[in-house]
mmCIF file of C-alpha atoms in Angstrom:
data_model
loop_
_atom_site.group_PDB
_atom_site.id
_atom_site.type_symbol
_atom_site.label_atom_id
_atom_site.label_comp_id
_atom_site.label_asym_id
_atom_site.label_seq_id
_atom_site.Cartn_x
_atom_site.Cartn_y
_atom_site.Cartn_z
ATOM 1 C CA UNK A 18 0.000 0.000 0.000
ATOM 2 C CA UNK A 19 2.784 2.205 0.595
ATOM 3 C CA UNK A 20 4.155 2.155 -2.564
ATOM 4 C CA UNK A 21 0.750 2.587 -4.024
ATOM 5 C CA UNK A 22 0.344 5.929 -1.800
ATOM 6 C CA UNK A 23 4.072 6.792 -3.322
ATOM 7 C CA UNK A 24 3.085 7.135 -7.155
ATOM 8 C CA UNK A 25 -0.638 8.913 -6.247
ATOM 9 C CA UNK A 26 0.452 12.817 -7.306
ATOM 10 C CA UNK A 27 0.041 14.917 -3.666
ATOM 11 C CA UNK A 28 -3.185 15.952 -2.756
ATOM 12 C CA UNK A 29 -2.860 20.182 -3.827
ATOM 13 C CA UNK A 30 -4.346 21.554 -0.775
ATOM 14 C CA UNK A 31 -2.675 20.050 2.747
ATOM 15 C CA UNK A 32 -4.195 18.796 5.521
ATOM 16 C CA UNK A 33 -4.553 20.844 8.660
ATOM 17 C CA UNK A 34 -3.520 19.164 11.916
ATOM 18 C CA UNK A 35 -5.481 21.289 14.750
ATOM 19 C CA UNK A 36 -4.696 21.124 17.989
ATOM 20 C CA UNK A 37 -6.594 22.897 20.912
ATOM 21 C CA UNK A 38 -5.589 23.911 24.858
ATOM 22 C CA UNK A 39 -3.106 22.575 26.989
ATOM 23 C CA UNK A 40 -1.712 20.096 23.834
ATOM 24 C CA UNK A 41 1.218 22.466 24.030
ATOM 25 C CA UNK A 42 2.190 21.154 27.322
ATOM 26 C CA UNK A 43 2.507 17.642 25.807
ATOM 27 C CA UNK A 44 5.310 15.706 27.476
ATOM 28 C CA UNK A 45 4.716 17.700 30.504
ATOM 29 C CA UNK A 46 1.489 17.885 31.455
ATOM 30 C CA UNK A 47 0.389 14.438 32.977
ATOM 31 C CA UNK A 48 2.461 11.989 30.709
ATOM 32 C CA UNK A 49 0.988 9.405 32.535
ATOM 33 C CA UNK A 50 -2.210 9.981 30.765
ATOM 34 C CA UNK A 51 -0.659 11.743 27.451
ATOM 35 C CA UNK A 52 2.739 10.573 27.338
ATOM 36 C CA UNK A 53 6.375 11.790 27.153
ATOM 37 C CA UNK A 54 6.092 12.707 23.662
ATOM 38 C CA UNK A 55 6.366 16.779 22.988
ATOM 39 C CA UNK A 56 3.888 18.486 20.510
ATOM 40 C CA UNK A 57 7.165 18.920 18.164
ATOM 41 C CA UNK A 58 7.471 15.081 18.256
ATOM 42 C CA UNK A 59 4.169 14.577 17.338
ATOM 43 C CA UNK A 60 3.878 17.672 14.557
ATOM 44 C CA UNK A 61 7.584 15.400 13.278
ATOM 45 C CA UNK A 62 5.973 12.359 12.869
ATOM 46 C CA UNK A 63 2.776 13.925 11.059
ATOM 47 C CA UNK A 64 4.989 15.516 8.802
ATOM 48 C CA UNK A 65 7.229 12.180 7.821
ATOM 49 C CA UNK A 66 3.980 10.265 7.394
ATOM 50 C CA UNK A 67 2.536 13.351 5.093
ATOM 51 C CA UNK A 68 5.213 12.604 2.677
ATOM 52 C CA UNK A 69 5.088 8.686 2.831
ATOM 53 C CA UNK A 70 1.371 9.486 2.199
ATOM 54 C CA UNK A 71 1.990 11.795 -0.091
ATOM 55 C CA UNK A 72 0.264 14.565 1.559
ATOM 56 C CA UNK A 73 1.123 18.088 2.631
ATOM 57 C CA UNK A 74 0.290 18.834 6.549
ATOM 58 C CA UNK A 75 0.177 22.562 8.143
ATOM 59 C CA UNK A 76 0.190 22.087 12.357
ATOM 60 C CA UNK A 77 -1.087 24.751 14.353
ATOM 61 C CA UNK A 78 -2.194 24.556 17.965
ATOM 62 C CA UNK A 79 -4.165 27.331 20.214
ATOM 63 C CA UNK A 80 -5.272 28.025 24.010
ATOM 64 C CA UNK A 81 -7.959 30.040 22.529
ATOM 65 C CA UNK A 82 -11.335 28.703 20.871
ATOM 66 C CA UNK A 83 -11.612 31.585 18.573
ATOM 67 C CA UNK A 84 -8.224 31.470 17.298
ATOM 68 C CA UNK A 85 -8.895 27.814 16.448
ATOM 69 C CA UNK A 86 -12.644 29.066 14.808
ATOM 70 C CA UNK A 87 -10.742 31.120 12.671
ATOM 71 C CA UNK A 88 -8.511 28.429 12.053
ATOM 72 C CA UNK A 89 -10.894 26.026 11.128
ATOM 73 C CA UNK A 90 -12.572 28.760 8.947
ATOM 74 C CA UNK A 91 -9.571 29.674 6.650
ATOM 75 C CA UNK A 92 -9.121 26.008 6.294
ATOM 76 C CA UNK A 93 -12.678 25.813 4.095
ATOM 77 C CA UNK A 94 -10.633 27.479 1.520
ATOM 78 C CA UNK A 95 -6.985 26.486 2.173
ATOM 79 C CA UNK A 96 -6.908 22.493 3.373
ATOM 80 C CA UNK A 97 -8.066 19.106 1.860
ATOM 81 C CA UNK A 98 -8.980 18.000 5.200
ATOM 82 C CA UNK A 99 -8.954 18.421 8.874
ATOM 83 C CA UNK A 100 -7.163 16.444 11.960
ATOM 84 C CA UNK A 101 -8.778 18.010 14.999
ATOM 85 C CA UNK A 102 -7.592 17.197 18.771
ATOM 86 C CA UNK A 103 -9.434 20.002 20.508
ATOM 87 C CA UNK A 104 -8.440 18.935 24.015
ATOM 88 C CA UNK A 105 -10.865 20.176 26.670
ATOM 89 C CA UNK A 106 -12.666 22.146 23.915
ATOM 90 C CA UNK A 107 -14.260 18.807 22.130
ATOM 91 C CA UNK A 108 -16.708 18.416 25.660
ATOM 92 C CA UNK A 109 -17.591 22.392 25.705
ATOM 93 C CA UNK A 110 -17.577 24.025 22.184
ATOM 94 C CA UNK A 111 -20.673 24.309 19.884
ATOM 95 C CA UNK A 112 -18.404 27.354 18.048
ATOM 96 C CA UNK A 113 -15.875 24.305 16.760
ATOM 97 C CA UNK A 114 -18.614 22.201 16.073
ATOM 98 C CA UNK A 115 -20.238 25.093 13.970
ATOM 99 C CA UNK A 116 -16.523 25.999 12.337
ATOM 100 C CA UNK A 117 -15.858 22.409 11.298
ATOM 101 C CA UNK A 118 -19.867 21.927 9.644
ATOM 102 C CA UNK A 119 -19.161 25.408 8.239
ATOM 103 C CA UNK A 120 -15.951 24.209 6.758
ATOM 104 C CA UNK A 121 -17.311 21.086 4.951
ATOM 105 C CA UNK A 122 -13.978 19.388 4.728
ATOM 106 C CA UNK A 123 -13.403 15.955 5.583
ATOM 107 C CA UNK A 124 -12.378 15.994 9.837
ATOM 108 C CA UNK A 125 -11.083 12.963 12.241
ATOM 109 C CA UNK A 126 -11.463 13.665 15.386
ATOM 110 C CA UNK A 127 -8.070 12.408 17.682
ATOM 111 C CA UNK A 128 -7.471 12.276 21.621
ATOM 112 C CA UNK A 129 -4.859 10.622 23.195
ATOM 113 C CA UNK A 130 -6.458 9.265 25.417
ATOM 114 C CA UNK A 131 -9.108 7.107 25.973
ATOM 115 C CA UNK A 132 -11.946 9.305 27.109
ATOM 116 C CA UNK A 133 -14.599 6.897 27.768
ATOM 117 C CA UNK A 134 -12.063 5.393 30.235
ATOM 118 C CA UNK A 135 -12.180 9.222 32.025
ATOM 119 C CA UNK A 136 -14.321 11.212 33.787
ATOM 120 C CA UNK A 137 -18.040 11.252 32.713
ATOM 121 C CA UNK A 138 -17.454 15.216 31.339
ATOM 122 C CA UNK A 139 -15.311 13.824 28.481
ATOM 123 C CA UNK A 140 -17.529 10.874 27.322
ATOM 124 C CA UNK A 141 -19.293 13.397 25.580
ATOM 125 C CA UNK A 142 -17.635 15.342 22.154
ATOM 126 C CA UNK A 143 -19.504 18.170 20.693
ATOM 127 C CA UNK A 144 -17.189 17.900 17.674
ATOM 128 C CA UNK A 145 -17.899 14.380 17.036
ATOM 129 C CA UNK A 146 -20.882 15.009 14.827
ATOM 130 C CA UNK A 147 -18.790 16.557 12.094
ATOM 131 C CA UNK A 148 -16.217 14.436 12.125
ATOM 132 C CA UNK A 149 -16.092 11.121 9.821
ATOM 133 C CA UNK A 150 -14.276 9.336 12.455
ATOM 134 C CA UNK A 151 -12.774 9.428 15.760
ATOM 135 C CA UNK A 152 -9.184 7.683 17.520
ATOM 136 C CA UNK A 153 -9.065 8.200 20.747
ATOM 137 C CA UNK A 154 -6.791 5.796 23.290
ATOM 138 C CA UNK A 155 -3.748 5.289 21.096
ATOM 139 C CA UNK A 156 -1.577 8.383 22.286
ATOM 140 C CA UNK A 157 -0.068 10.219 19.551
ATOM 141 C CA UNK A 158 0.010 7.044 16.786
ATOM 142 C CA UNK A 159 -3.906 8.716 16.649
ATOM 143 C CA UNK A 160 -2.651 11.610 14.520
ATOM 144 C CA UNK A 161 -1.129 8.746 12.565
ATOM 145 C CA UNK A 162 -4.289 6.732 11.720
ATOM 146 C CA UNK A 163 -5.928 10.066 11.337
ATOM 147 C CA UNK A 164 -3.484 11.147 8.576
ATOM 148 C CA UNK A 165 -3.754 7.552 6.695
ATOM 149 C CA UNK A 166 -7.703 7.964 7.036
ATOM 150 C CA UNK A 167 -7.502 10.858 5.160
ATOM 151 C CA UNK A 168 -5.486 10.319 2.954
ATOM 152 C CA UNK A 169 -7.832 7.441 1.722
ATOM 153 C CA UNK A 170 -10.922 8.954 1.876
ATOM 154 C CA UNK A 171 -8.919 12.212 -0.193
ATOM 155 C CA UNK A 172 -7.908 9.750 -3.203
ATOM 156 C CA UNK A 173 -11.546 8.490 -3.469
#
């Protein structure tokens, strides 16, 4: 399959890896639930398996739910597709569901952790209705699966 991926010309608009509050304290904040990896590490990896995919990726992450609104927004015109971890924001935000409906781009939702295994709070994911799928539990080999996801459902 690889080398199937390898002679598909690049999709021409990238993929937008999205990443909301507190992901910038990856490999700090609680590893025992999020792991040792850093944001970098995991914004790395996306990027190597953009280009075994043949994919181009742009990573952004935010504190602030309008910054990643507008984010989400520009990406209507500018991405392919969307990889979304919104962190705390996927059991609060009707504005990034709204944003990501609005967009009408292809979205996987990814968590790091398992968050049916968590408090009640996060078994719930306003985003999760405009996604076409979710990973959640696999720590940062999510982003990963999310990327190969898309890039299938992209050659279609």
């Amino acid at each position: 399959m690889a080398a199937k991926a390898a002679q598909r010309p690049p999709v021409s608009k990238p993929v937008l890896v999205l990443n909301g509050p507190n992901l910038n304290m990856l490999g700090k904040r609680q590893p025992e639930i999020y792991g040792h990896e850093t944001l970098a590490d995991v914004e790395a990896a996306c990027r190597a398996e953009a280009v075994r995919l043949g994919l181009g990726v742009e990573f952004a992450q935010s504190n602030h739910e309008g910054v990643l609104v507008d984010r989400i927004q520009a990406a209507r015109e500018g991405n392919s597709g969307i990889v979304i971890n919104a962190g705390a924001y996927t059991h609060t935000s009707v504005a990034l569901l709204d944003a990501l409906n609005a967009a009408e781009l292809p979205t996987v939702e990814v968590h790091l952790s398992n968050i049916y295994k968590r408090e009640r709070f996060r078994h719930h994911s306003y985003i999760s209705p405009a996604a076409v799928g979710v990973i959640a539990g696999l720590g940062t080999q999510g982003y990963l699966l999310a990327l190969q996801a898309l890039a299938r459902l992209l050659a279609r």
